[in-house]
mmCIF file of C-alpha atoms in Angstrom:
data_model
loop_
_atom_site.group_PDB
_atom_site.id
_atom_site.type_symbol
_atom_site.label_atom_id
_atom_site.label_comp_id
_atom_site.label_asym_id
_atom_site.label_seq_id
_atom_site.Cartn_x
_atom_site.Cartn_y
_atom_site.Cartn_z
ATOM 1 C CA UNK A 29 12.916 -4.904 -35.943
ATOM 2 C CA UNK A 30 15.317 -7.821 -36.333
ATOM 3 C CA UNK A 31 13.679 -9.876 -39.063
ATOM 4 C CA UNK A 32 14.331 -9.183 -42.730
ATOM 5 C CA UNK A 33 11.116 -9.590 -44.755
ATOM 6 C CA UNK A 34 10.571 -12.854 -46.579
ATOM 7 C CA UNK A 35 11.374 -12.870 -50.272
ATOM 8 C CA UNK A 36 8.343 -12.934 -52.558
ATOM 9 C CA UNK A 37 9.562 -14.484 -55.803
ATOM 10 C CA UNK A 38 6.621 -13.096 -57.739
ATOM 11 C CA UNK A 39 7.395 -9.569 -56.566
ATOM 12 C CA UNK A 40 11.053 -9.984 -57.527
ATOM 13 C CA UNK A 41 10.081 -11.235 -60.973
ATOM 14 C CA UNK A 42 7.624 -8.364 -61.448
ATOM 15 C CA UNK A 43 10.325 -5.802 -60.580
ATOM 16 C CA UNK A 44 12.639 -7.230 -63.245
ATOM 17 C CA UNK A 45 9.879 -6.809 -65.838
ATOM 18 C CA UNK A 46 9.541 -3.056 -65.307
ATOM 19 C CA UNK A 47 10.656 -0.430 -67.830
ATOM 20 C CA UNK A 48 13.873 -0.062 -65.831
ATOM 21 C CA UNK A 49 15.094 -3.395 -67.238
ATOM 22 C CA UNK A 50 15.567 -4.783 -70.738
ATOM 23 C CA UNK A 51 16.172 -8.188 -72.272
ATOM 24 C CA UNK A 52 19.829 -9.157 -72.425
ATOM 25 C CA UNK A 53 22.004 -12.194 -72.932
ATOM 26 C CA UNK A 54 24.922 -13.550 -70.919
ATOM 27 C CA UNK A 55 26.901 -16.617 -72.008
ATOM 28 C CA UNK A 56 24.092 -17.566 -74.345
ATOM 29 C CA UNK A 57 21.385 -17.276 -71.706
ATOM 30 C CA UNK A 58 18.659 -14.625 -71.725
ATOM 31 C CA UNK A 59 18.256 -12.391 -68.692
ATOM 32 C CA UNK A 60 16.824 -9.022 -67.702
ATOM 33 C CA UNK A 61 19.489 -6.326 -67.531
ATOM 34 C CA UNK A 62 19.180 -3.022 -65.708
ATOM 35 C CA UNK A 63 19.048 -0.006 -68.013
ATOM 36 C CA UNK A 64 21.032 2.005 -65.454
ATOM 37 C CA UNK A 65 24.107 1.333 -63.341
ATOM 38 C CA UNK A 66 22.590 0.546 -59.950
ATOM 39 C CA UNK A 67 26.069 0.050 -58.476
ATOM 40 C CA UNK A 68 26.811 3.707 -59.222
ATOM 41 C CA UNK A 69 23.616 4.611 -57.400
ATOM 42 C CA UNK A 70 24.818 2.750 -54.321
ATOM 43 C CA UNK A 71 27.193 5.616 -53.483
ATOM 44 C CA UNK A 72 25.665 8.246 -55.789
ATOM 45 C CA UNK A 73 29.107 9.695 -56.354
ATOM 46 C CA UNK A 74 31.392 9.799 -59.345
ATOM 47 C CA UNK A 75 31.643 11.218 -62.835
ATOM 48 C CA UNK A 76 29.166 8.701 -64.261
ATOM 49 C CA UNK A 77 26.243 9.695 -62.015
ATOM 50 C CA UNK A 78 24.949 12.522 -64.221
ATOM 51 C CA UNK A 79 24.842 10.206 -67.232
ATOM 52 C CA UNK A 80 23.018 7.483 -65.330
ATOM 53 C CA UNK A 81 20.423 9.987 -64.114
ATOM 54 C CA UNK A 82 19.879 11.136 -67.695
ATOM 55 C CA UNK A 83 19.216 7.523 -68.696
ATOM 56 C CA UNK A 84 16.396 7.447 -66.149
ATOM 57 C CA UNK A 85 14.993 10.744 -67.374
ATOM 58 C CA UNK A 86 15.010 9.410 -70.926
ATOM 59 C CA UNK A 87 12.883 6.498 -69.737
ATOM 60 C CA UNK A 88 10.479 8.923 -68.077
ATOM 61 C CA UNK A 89 10.022 10.717 -71.374
ATOM 62 C CA UNK A 90 9.208 7.461 -73.180
ATOM 63 C CA UNK A 91 6.485 6.108 -70.894
ATOM 64 C CA UNK A 92 3.191 7.355 -69.439
ATOM 65 C CA UNK A 93 3.115 8.458 -65.817
ATOM 66 C CA UNK A 94 0.699 5.703 -64.770
ATOM 67 C CA UNK A 95 3.114 3.012 -65.976
ATOM 68 C CA UNK A 96 6.115 4.685 -64.351
ATOM 69 C CA UNK A 97 4.233 4.994 -61.076
ATOM 70 C CA UNK A 98 3.294 1.313 -61.097
ATOM 71 C CA UNK A 99 6.808 0.243 -62.004
ATOM 72 C CA UNK A 100 8.427 2.293 -59.227
ATOM 73 C CA UNK A 101 5.975 0.684 -56.808
ATOM 74 C CA UNK A 102 6.995 -2.743 -58.172
ATOM 75 C CA UNK A 103 10.644 -1.931 -57.467
ATOM 76 C CA UNK A 104 9.831 -0.932 -53.897
ATOM 77 C CA UNK A 105 7.586 -3.952 -53.292
ATOM 78 C CA UNK A 106 10.449 -6.329 -54.106
ATOM 79 C CA UNK A 107 13.162 -6.906 -51.492
ATOM 80 C CA UNK A 108 16.275 -6.741 -53.676
ATOM 81 C CA UNK A 109 18.354 -3.689 -52.787
ATOM 82 C CA UNK A 110 19.242 -3.155 -56.455
ATOM 83 C CA UNK A 111 15.592 -2.480 -57.233
ATOM 84 C CA UNK A 112 15.383 -0.148 -54.259
ATOM 85 C CA UNK A 113 18.355 1.955 -55.353
ATOM 86 C CA UNK A 114 16.882 2.463 -58.812
ATOM 87 C CA UNK A 115 13.561 3.489 -57.255
ATOM 88 C CA UNK A 116 15.283 5.957 -54.917
ATOM 89 C CA UNK A 117 17.013 7.778 -57.752
ATOM 90 C CA UNK A 118 13.843 7.773 -59.861
ATOM 91 C CA UNK A 119 11.954 9.414 -57.005
ATOM 92 C CA UNK A 120 14.710 11.928 -56.300
ATOM 93 C CA UNK A 121 14.743 12.853 -59.991
ATOM 94 C CA UNK A 122 11.278 14.292 -59.413
ATOM 95 C CA UNK A 123 8.922 11.539 -60.477
ATOM 96 C CA UNK A 124 7.000 11.186 -57.227
ATOM 97 C CA UNK A 125 3.304 10.410 -56.882
ATOM 98 C CA UNK A 126 1.242 9.925 -53.749
ATOM 99 C CA UNK A 127 1.155 6.161 -54.311
ATOM 100 C CA UNK A 128 4.865 5.787 -54.980
ATOM 101 C CA UNK A 129 5.642 7.893 -51.911
ATOM 102 C CA UNK A 130 3.428 5.655 -49.785
ATOM 103 C CA UNK A 131 5.284 2.612 -51.168
ATOM 104 C CA UNK A 132 8.605 4.221 -50.252
ATOM 105 C CA UNK A 133 7.525 4.530 -46.618
ATOM 106 C CA UNK A 134 6.196 0.962 -46.612
ATOM 107 C CA UNK A 135 9.573 -0.211 -47.884
ATOM 108 C CA UNK A 136 11.361 1.775 -45.174
ATOM 109 C CA UNK A 137 9.179 0.120 -42.557
ATOM 110 C CA UNK A 138 9.708 -3.382 -43.929
ATOM 111 C CA UNK A 139 13.438 -2.901 -44.380
ATOM 112 C CA UNK A 140 16.163 -3.270 -46.952
ATOM 113 C CA UNK A 141 19.929 -3.689 -47.037
ATOM 114 C CA UNK A 142 19.818 -0.161 -48.463
ATOM 115 C CA UNK A 143 17.466 1.210 -45.820
ATOM 116 C CA UNK A 144 19.719 4.271 -45.283
ATOM 117 C CA UNK A 145 19.317 5.227 -48.939
ATOM 118 C CA UNK A 146 15.554 4.761 -48.737
ATOM 119 C CA UNK A 147 15.359 6.944 -45.628
ATOM 120 C CA UNK A 148 17.560 9.625 -47.196
ATOM 121 C CA UNK A 149 15.302 9.646 -50.248
ATOM 122 C CA UNK A 150 12.227 10.124 -48.063
ATOM 123 C CA UNK A 151 13.928 13.004 -46.267
ATOM 124 C CA UNK A 152 14.721 14.606 -49.611
ATOM 125 C CA UNK A 153 11.396 14.172 -51.425
ATOM 126 C CA UNK A 154 8.769 14.238 -48.654
ATOM 127 C CA UNK A 155 7.913 17.470 -46.854
ATOM 128 C CA UNK A 156 6.099 15.325 -44.277
ATOM 129 C CA UNK A 157 9.267 13.429 -43.362
ATOM 130 C CA UNK A 158 9.403 14.453 -39.716
ATOM 131 C CA UNK A 159 5.908 13.264 -38.806
ATOM 132 C CA UNK A 160 6.220 9.985 -40.706
ATOM 133 C CA UNK A 161 9.693 9.314 -39.323
ATOM 134 C CA UNK A 162 8.476 9.843 -35.768
ATOM 135 C CA UNK A 163 5.641 7.385 -36.361
ATOM 136 C CA UNK A 164 7.993 4.664 -37.575
ATOM 137 C CA UNK A 165 10.384 5.283 -34.696
ATOM 138 C CA UNK A 166 7.637 4.391 -32.226
ATOM 139 C CA UNK A 167 6.858 1.143 -34.092
ATOM 140 C CA UNK A 168 9.023 -1.732 -32.868
ATOM 141 C CA UNK A 169 8.373 -3.658 -36.090
ATOM 142 C CA UNK A 170 10.259 -1.044 -38.142
ATOM 143 C CA UNK A 171 13.470 -2.616 -39.493
ATOM 144 C CA UNK A 172 16.494 -1.656 -37.401
ATOM 145 C CA UNK A 173 18.533 -0.422 -40.384
ATOM 146 C CA UNK A 174 15.715 2.034 -41.038
ATOM 147 C CA UNK A 175 15.302 3.188 -37.433
ATOM 148 C CA UNK A 176 18.880 4.415 -37.086
ATOM 149 C CA UNK A 177 18.959 6.728 -40.145
ATOM 150 C CA UNK A 178 15.387 7.906 -39.489
ATOM 151 C CA UNK A 179 16.573 9.238 -36.142
ATOM 152 C CA UNK A 180 19.968 10.511 -37.275
ATOM 153 C CA UNK A 181 18.454 12.583 -40.069
ATOM 154 C CA UNK A 182 15.943 14.012 -37.615
ATOM 155 C CA UNK A 183 18.800 14.979 -35.319
ATOM 156 C CA UNK A 184 20.833 16.549 -38.120
ATOM 157 C CA UNK A 185 17.968 18.272 -39.924
ATOM 158 C CA UNK A 186 15.819 19.322 -36.982
ATOM 159 C CA UNK A 187 18.472 19.958 -34.350
ATOM 160 C CA UNK A 188 17.088 17.366 -31.945
ATOM 161 C CA UNK A 189 19.376 15.937 -29.305
ATOM 162 C CA UNK A 190 17.082 13.100 -28.221
ATOM 163 C CA UNK A 191 13.843 11.472 -29.290
ATOM 164 C CA UNK A 192 10.633 12.301 -27.504
ATOM 165 C CA UNK A 193 8.896 9.377 -25.863
ATOM 166 C CA UNK A 194 10.226 6.330 -24.067
ATOM 167 C CA UNK A 195 9.177 3.907 -26.803
ATOM 168 C CA UNK A 196 11.004 5.740 -29.598
ATOM 169 C CA UNK A 197 14.083 6.154 -27.415
ATOM 170 C CA UNK A 198 14.120 2.449 -26.505
ATOM 171 C CA UNK A 199 13.635 1.407 -30.150
ATOM 172 C CA UNK A 200 16.548 3.591 -31.249
ATOM 173 C CA UNK A 201 18.825 2.236 -28.537
ATOM 174 C CA UNK A 202 18.001 -1.338 -29.517
ATOM 175 C CA UNK A 203 18.500 -0.611 -33.206
ATOM 176 C CA UNK A 204 21.853 1.066 -32.616
ATOM 177 C CA UNK A 205 23.023 -1.922 -30.600
ATOM 178 C CA UNK A 206 22.512 -4.323 -33.503
ATOM 179 C CA UNK A 207 23.424 -2.001 -36.376
ATOM 180 C CA UNK A 208 26.945 -2.838 -37.555
ATOM 181 C CA UNK A 209 26.971 -0.732 -40.706
ATOM 182 C CA UNK A 210 26.816 2.865 -39.433
ATOM 183 C CA UNK A 211 23.418 3.201 -41.084
ATOM 184 C CA UNK A 212 22.934 6.686 -39.697
ATOM 185 C CA UNK A 213 26.120 8.000 -41.288
ATOM 186 C CA UNK A 214 25.286 6.275 -44.567
ATOM 187 C CA UNK A 215 21.852 7.906 -44.584
ATOM 188 C CA UNK A 216 23.261 11.358 -43.875
ATOM 189 C CA UNK A 217 25.935 10.929 -46.513
ATOM 190 C CA UNK A 218 23.458 9.765 -49.126
ATOM 191 C CA UNK A 219 21.141 12.686 -48.369
ATOM 192 C CA UNK A 220 24.074 15.029 -48.995
ATOM 193 C CA UNK A 221 24.825 13.194 -52.246
ATOM 194 C CA UNK A 222 21.185 13.506 -53.340
ATOM 195 C CA UNK A 223 21.379 17.255 -52.844
ATOM 196 C CA UNK A 224 24.634 17.337 -54.766
ATOM 197 C CA UNK A 225 23.147 15.402 -57.668
ATOM 198 C CA UNK A 226 19.696 17.030 -57.833
ATOM 199 C CA UNK A 227 20.012 20.356 -56.030
ATOM 200 C CA UNK A 228 19.464 21.473 -52.429
ATOM 201 C CA UNK A 229 15.671 21.432 -52.765
ATOM 202 C CA UNK A 230 13.515 18.706 -54.260
ATOM 203 C CA UNK A 231 11.676 19.558 -57.473
ATOM 204 C CA UNK A 232 8.644 17.448 -58.291
ATOM 205 C CA UNK A 233 7.902 16.884 -61.985
ATOM 206 C CA UNK A 234 4.680 14.875 -61.774
#
């Protein structure tokens, strides 16, 4: 619950080589630049959001589904929150497969500095959210910044007032005690922003 996953440099490098990045140059040095504004995706609010989403959709039209699926999984396998935000918006835009959805839940379990956004995305795109969320809430190894929004979205979306089971309740209490970022409120807010950007109901395009 407490430990942030170790950084895998190979996974980070692989994520930067996906179709979501392109070769660029800064002060004479080559680097891989994001094709979309991941900082805008951090809040998912503002006039530029629609344009950034269209950039992603243009990428989807240019590449085969198998490559897009693998590249979204690469983003979620890395630990950099910037990769995670791009993956979240790609999934919410409708390009979800069974494998990429499984990777999303694995990333939620492992943890991220943008865990609330990952959880909100799962709540938006996965009709099986409630069952999977309950499973992670009973697992003490689930990252604390994921536990809090998993529960808060269950409360808000399912009308629960408390979690069933002593283990889940204890895990949530422990996670809340160490969460300093209001992860539950961030998750709820981002879920609302997803619905504002993509519509009240998820539409799958794959």
